[in-house]
């Protein structure tokens, strides 16, 4: 099931929608890196192509991390 989440990035609120499995893995990655979830999402947001929405960028990031075995 897809759920909408809100976060503050660079002083403004934004939202993204993720399936439970992606959100769970994203929080695990943030914990493993000793980062807040907002800090990790800010890194993903800063590095994404402007044509890709934040939700898709997060999914692609999680997929890459899982494939890399991190």
Short mmCIF file of C-alpha atoms in Angstrom, two decimals:
data_model
loop_
_atom_site.label_atom_id
_atom_site.label_comp_id
_atom_site.label_asym_id
_atom_site.label_seq_id
_atom_site.Cartn_x
_atom_site.Cartn_y
_atom_site.Cartn_z
CA UNK A 1 0.00 0.00 0.00
CA UNK A 2 1.26 3.47 -0.88
CA UNK A 3 1.30 6.05 1.90
CA UNK A 4 1.95 9.78 1.72
CA UNK A 5 4.68 11.21 3.99
CA UNK A 6 5.67 14.81 4.73
CA UNK A 7 9.12 16.19 5.43
CA UNK A 8 10.86 19.57 5.67
CA UNK A 9 13.61 20.05 3.10
CA UNK A 10 15.70 23.19 3.13
CA UNK A 11 13.08 25.03 5.14
CA UNK A 12 9.99 24.08 3.18
CA UNK A 13 7.49 21.26 3.57
CA UNK A 14 7.09 18.72 0.84
CA UNK A 15 5.51 15.33 0.55
CA UNK A 16 6.29 12.05 -1.13
CA UNK A 17 4.42 8.78 -1.55
CA UNK A 18 6.05 5.41 -1.00
CA UNK A 19 5.06 1.81 -0.59
CA UNK A 20 5.59 0.48 2.92
CA UNK A 21 8.56 -1.67 1.82
CA UNK A 22 10.42 1.27 0.27
CA UNK A 23 9.75 3.47 3.31
CA UNK A 24 10.96 0.74 5.69
CA UNK A 25 14.15 0.25 3.69
CA UNK A 26 14.70 4.01 3.47
CA UNK A 27 14.51 4.34 7.26
CA UNK A 28 16.91 1.39 7.64
CA UNK A 29 19.41 3.10 5.33
CA UNK A 30 19.10 6.37 7.26
CA UNK A 31 19.71 4.52 10.55
CA UNK A 32 22.71 2.65 9.09
CA UNK A 33 24.22 5.97 7.99
CA UNK A 34 23.41 7.59 11.33
CA UNK A 35 21.32 10.23 9.56
CA UNK A 36 17.88 11.54 10.23
CA UNK A 37 15.34 10.52 7.65
CA UNK A 38 14.96 14.18 6.63
CA UNK A 39 18.73 14.51 6.11
CA UNK A 40 18.85 11.43 3.88
CA UNK A 41 15.86 12.60 1.86
CA UNK A 42 17.51 16.03 1.48
CA UNK A 43 20.61 14.31 0.05
CA UNK A 44 18.44 12.36 -2.39
CA UNK A 45 16.54 15.53 -3.32
CA UNK A 46 19.75 17.48 -3.89
CA UNK A 47 21.14 14.80 -6.20
CA UNK A 48 18.08 14.02 -8.26
CA UNK A 49 17.46 14.96 -11.86
CA UNK A 50 14.91 17.78 -11.97
CA UNK A 51 12.71 15.74 -14.29
CA UNK A 52 12.27 12.94 -11.72
CA UNK A 53 9.80 13.50 -8.90
CA UNK A 54 10.95 13.01 -5.31
CA UNK A 55 9.03 9.76 -4.77
CA UNK A 56 10.63 8.18 -7.84
CA UNK A 57 14.07 9.46 -6.86
CA UNK A 58 13.70 7.86 -3.44
CA UNK A 59 12.63 4.54 -4.95
CA UNK A 60 15.59 4.56 -7.35
CA UNK A 61 17.96 5.40 -4.49
CA UNK A 62 16.63 2.56 -2.32
CA UNK A 63 16.81 0.13 -5.24
CA UNK A 64 20.44 1.10 -5.94
CA UNK A 65 21.35 0.69 -2.26
CA UNK A 66 19.71 -2.73 -2.06
CA UNK A 67 21.39 -3.87 -5.28
CA UNK A 68 24.75 -2.67 -3.93
CA UNK A 69 24.17 -4.73 -0.79
CA UNK A 70 24.27 -1.77 1.58
#
